[in-house]
Short mmCIF file of C-alpha atoms in Angstrom, two decimals:
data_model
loop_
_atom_site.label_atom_id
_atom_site.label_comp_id
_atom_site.label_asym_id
_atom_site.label_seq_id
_atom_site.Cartn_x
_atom_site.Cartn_y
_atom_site.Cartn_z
CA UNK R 3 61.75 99.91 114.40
CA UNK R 4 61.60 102.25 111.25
CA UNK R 5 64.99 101.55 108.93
CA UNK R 6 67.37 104.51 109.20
CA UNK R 7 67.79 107.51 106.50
CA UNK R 8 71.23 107.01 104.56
CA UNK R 9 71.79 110.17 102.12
CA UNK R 10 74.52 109.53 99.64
CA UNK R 11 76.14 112.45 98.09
CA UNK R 12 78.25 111.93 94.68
CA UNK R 13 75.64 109.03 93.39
CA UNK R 14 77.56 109.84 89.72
CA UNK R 15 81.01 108.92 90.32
CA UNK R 16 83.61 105.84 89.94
CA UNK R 17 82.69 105.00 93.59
CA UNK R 18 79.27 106.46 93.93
CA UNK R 19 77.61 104.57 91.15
CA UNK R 20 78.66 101.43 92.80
CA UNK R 21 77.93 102.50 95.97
CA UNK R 22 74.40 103.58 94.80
CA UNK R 23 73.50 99.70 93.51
CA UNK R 24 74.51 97.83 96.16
CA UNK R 25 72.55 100.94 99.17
CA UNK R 26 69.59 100.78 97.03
CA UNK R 27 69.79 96.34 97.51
CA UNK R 28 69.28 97.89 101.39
CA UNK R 29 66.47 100.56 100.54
CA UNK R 30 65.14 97.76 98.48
CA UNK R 31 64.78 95.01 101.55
CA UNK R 32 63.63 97.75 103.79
CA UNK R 33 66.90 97.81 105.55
CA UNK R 34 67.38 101.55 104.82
CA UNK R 35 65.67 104.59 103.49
CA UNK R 36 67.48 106.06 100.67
CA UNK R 37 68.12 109.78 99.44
CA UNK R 38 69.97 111.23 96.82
CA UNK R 39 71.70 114.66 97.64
CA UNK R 40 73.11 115.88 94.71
CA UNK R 41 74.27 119.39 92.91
CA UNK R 42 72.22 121.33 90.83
CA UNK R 43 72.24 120.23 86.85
CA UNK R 44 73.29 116.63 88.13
CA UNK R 45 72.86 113.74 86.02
CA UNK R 46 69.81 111.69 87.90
CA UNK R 47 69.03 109.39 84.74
CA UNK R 48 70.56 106.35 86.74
CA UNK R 49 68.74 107.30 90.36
CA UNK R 50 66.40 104.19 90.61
CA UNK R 51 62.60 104.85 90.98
CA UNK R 52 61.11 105.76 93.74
CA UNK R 53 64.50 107.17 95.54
CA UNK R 54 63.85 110.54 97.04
CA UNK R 55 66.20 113.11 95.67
CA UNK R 56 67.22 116.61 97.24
CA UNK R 57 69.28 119.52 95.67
CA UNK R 58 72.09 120.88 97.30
CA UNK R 59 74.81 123.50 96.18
CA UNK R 60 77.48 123.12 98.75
CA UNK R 61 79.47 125.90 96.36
CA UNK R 62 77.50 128.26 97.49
CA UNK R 63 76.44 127.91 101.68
CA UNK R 64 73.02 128.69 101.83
CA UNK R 65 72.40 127.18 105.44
CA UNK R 66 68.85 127.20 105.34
CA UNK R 67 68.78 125.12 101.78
CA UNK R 68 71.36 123.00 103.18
CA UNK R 69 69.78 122.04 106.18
CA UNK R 70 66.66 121.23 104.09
CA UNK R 71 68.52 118.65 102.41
CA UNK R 72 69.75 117.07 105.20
CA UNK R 73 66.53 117.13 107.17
CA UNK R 74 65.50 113.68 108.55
CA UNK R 75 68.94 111.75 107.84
CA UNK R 76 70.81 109.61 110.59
CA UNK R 77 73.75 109.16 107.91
CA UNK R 78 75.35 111.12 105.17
CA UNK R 79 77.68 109.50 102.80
CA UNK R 80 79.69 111.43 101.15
CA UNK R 81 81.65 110.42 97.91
CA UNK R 82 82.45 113.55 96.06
CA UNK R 83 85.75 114.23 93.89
CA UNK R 84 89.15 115.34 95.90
CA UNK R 85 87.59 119.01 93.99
CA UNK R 86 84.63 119.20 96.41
CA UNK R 87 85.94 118.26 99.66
CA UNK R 88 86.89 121.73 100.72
CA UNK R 89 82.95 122.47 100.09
CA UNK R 90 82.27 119.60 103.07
CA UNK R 91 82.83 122.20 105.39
CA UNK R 92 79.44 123.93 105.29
CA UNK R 93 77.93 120.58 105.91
CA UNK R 94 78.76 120.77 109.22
CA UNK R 95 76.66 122.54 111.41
CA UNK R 96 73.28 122.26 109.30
CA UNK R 97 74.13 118.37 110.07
CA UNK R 98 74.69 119.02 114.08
CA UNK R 99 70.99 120.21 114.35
CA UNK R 100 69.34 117.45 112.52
CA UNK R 101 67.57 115.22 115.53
CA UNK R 102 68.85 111.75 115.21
CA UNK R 103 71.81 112.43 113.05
CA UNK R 104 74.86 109.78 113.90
CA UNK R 105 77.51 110.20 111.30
CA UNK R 106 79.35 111.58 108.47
CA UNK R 107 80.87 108.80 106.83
CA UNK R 108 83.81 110.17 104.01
CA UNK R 109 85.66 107.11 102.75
CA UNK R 110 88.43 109.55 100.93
CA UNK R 111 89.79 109.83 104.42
CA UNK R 112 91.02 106.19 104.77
CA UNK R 113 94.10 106.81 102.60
CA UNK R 114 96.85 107.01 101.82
CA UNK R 115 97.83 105.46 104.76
CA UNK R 116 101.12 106.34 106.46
CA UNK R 117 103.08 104.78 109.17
CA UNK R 118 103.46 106.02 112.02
CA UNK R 119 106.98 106.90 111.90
CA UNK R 120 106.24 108.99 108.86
CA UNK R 121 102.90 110.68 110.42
CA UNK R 122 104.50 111.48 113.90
CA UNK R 123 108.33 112.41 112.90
CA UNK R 124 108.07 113.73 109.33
CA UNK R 125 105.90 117.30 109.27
CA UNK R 126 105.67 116.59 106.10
CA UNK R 127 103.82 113.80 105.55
CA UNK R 128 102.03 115.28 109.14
CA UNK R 129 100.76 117.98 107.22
CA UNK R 130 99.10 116.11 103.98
CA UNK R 131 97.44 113.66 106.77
CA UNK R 132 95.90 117.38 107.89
CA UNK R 133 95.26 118.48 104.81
CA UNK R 134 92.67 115.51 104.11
CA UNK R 135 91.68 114.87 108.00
CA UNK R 136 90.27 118.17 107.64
CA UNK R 137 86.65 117.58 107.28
CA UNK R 138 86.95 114.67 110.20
CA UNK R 139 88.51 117.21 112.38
CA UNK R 140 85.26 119.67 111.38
CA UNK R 141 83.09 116.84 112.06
CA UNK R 142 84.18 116.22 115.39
CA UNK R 143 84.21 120.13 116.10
CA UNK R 144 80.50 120.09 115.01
CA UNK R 145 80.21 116.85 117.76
CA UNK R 146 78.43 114.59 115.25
CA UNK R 147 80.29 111.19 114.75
CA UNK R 148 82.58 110.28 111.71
CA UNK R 149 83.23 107.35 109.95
CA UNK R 150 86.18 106.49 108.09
CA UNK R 151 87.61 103.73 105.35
CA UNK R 152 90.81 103.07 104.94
CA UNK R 153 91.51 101.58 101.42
CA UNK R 154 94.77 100.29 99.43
CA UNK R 155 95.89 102.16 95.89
CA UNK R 156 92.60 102.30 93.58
CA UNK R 157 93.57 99.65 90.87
CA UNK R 158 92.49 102.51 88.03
CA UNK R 159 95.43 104.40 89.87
CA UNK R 160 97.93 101.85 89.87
CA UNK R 161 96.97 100.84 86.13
CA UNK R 162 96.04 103.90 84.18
CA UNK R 163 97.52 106.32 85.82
CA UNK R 164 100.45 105.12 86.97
CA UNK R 165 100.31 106.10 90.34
CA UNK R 166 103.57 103.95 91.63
CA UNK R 167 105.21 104.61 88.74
CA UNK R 168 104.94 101.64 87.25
CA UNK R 169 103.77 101.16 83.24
CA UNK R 170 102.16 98.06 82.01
CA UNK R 171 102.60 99.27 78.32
CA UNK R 172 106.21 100.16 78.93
CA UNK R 173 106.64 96.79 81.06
CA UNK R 174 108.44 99.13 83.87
CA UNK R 175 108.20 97.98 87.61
CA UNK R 176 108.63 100.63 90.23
CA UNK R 177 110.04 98.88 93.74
CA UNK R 178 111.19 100.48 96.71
CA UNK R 179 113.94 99.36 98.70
CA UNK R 180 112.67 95.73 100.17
CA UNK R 181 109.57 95.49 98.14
CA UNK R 182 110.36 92.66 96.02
CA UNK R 183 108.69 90.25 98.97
CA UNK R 184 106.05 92.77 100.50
CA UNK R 185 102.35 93.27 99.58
CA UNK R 186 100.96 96.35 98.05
CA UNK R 187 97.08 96.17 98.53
CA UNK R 188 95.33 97.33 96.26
CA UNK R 189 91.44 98.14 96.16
CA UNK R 190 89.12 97.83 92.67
CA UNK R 191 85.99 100.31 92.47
CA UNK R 192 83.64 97.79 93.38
CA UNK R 193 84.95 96.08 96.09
CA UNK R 194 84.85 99.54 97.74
CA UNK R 195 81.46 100.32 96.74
CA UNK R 196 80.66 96.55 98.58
CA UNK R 197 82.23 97.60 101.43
CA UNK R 198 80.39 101.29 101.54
CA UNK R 199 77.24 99.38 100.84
CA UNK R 200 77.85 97.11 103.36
CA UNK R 201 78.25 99.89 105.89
CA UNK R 202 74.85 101.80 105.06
CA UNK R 203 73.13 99.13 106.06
CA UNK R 204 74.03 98.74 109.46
CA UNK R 205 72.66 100.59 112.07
CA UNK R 206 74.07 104.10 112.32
CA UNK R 207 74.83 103.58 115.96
CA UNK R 208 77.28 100.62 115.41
CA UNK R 209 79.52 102.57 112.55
CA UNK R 210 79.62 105.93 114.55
CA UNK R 211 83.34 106.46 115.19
CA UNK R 212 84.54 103.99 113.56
CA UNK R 213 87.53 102.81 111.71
CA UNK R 214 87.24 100.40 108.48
CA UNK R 215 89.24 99.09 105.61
CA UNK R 216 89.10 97.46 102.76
CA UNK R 217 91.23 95.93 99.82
CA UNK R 218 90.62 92.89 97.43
CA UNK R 219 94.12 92.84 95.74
CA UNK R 220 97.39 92.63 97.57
CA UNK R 221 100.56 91.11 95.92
CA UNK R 222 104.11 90.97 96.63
CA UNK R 223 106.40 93.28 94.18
CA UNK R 224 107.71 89.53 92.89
CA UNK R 225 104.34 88.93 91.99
CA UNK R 226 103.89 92.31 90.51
CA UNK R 227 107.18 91.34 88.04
CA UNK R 228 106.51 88.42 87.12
CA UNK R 229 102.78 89.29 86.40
CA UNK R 230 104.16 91.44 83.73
CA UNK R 231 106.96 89.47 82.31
CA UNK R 232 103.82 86.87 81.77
CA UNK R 233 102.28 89.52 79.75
CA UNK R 234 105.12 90.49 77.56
CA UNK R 235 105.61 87.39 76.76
CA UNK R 236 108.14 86.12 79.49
CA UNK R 237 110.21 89.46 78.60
CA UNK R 238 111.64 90.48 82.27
CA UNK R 239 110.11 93.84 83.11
CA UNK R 240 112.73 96.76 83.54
CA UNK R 241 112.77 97.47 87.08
CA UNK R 242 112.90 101.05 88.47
CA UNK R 243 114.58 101.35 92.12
CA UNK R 244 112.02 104.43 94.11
CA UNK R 245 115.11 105.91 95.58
CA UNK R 246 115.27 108.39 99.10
CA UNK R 247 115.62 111.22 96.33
CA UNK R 248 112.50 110.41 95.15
CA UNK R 249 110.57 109.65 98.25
CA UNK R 250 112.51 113.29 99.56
CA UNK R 251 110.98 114.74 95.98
CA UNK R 252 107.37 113.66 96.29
CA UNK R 253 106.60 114.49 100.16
CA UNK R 254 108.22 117.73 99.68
CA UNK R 255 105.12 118.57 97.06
CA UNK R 256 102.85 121.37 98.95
CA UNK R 257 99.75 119.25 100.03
CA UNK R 258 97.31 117.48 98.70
CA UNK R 259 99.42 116.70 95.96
CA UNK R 260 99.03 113.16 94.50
CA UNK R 261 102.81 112.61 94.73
CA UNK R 262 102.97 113.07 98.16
CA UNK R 263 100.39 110.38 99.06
CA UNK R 264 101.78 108.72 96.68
CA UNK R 265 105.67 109.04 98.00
CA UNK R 266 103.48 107.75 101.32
CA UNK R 267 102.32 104.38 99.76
CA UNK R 268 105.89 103.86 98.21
CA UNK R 269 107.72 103.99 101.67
CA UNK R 270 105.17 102.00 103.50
CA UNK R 271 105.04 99.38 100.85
CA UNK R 272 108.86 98.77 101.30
CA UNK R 273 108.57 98.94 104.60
CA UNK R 274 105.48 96.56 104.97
CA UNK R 275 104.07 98.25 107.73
CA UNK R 276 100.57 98.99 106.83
CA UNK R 277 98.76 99.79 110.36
CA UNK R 278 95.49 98.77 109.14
CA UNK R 279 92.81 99.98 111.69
CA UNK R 280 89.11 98.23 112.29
CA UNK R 281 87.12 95.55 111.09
CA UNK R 282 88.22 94.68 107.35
CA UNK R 283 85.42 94.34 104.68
CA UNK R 284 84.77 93.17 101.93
CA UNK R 285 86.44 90.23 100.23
CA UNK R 286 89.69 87.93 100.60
CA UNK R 287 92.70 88.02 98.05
CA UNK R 288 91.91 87.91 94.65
CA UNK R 289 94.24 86.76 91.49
CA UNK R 290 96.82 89.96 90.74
CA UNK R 291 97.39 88.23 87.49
CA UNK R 292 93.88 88.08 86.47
CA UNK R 293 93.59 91.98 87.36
CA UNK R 294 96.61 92.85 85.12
CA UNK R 295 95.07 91.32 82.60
CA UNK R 296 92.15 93.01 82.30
CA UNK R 297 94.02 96.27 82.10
CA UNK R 298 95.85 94.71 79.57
CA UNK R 299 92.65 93.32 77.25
CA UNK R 300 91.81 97.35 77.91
CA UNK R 301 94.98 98.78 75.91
#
């Protein structure tokens, strides 16, 4: 049997370079064929040799040049910036009339994830999950199959941006209500690159309509404390209670703000009711304390 066609779109980013070492171990074995999609003027210095690469301006929805690129491909990966997605749409039907297409596989669906009190009882929250289920809900219109991966808080989020609201520099812990003994998972570029690589090179048919997740980091908020009292020097980090005003504050931002998926992973961290979905990749637990410290060595 001739390996399947995996196109990866957004080879250049945090996720995508990863992604693109660990599909091309596939193309590399023969498991896989693989081709780059990628917009015009795009950086292609770091597509390995011999990888096929197509152009594709999804700015502007040429559907003839689009369905050139996708010509021939049983998956698309798609890993472009939260900028791009809206541009997914004209993906769509070009895909649908591609013979042997299977799936779309978008990772950036698989979070934040929300429980199910929030998603079925607060319209809120209801309408940020439609905001970014929108090109799965296109997908399925078009009748091709989808693929999704649910993930925990990037660590670059958690760390640099300070996504929870907590600041390593400052030594400030953010904790909702109840958090002190929960896990917050959290997921490091390349585990998730691992886990999309992992995925490519399976057969098409067996990750069609699928649900996955991932995570390689998932402490308690105790251990999240006491992981940065160790790095102050045993100096007890100032903790910060995420209050209902807050939570009220950051799901009431018009989606897809960052607060409100954000607010999302702040209640259902306190709450510790995660409703992971599908086979979990990628690796066990690793050391939270070993993490922080690399962010640390980085200041």
């Amino acid at each position: 049997m001739a390996p399947h066609v995996v196109g990866l779109l957004g080879h250049t980013g945090r996720t995508g370079s990863v992604a693109l070492k660990v599909i091309n171990q596939g193309h590399i074995s023969g498991k896989l064929v693989l081709v780059i999609l990628h917009r015009p003027g795009s950086d292609l210095s770091t597509v390995p040799v011999g990888i096929e690469t197509r152009e594709v301006d999804l700015s502007k929805p040429d559907q003839g040049q689009i369905k050139a690129a996708v010509e021939g491909l049983n998956v698309l990966i798609s890993l472009v910036a939260w900028q791009g997605q809206g541009d997914q749409i004209h993906l769509f039907k070009p895909l649908a009339e591609v013979p042997g297409f299977v799936t779309y596989f978008n990772p950036v669906i698989g979070h934040p994830l929300w429980t199910s009190d929030q998603s079925s009882e607060d319209e809120r929250v209801a309408a940020f999950v439609r905001s970014v289920q929108t090109n799965q809900d296109r997908a399925r219109e078009a009748n091709i199959g989808f693929t999704s991966l649910q993930t925990g808080v990037f660590t670059d989020f958690f760390f640099d941006i300070k996504y929870l609201g907590s600041d390593i520099d400052a030594n400030t812990v953010m904790l909702p209500t109840g958090a002190e003994s929960k896990q917050m998972p959290f997921v490091s570029t390349d585990c998730l690159g691992q886990a999309i690589g992992e995925l490519a090179t399976r057969p098409p048919e067996s990750i069609k309509d699928k649900l996955f997740h991932t995570y390689d980091y998932n402490p308690t908020g105790d251990e999240i404390v006491q992981t940065f009292a160790m790095l102050h020097g045993g100096k007890s980090p100032k903790i910060v209670e995420y209050t209902h005003e807050a939570y009220e504050m950051d799901v009431s931002s018009p989606p897809p703000s960052l607060k409100v998926g954000s607010g999302v992973y702040k209640h259902t961290w306190g709450s510790g009711e995660w409703n992971w979905e599908g086979e979990r990749l990628g690796p066990r637990e690793k050391n939270f304390e070993e993490l922080a410290k690399f962010y640390w060595s980085k200041r």
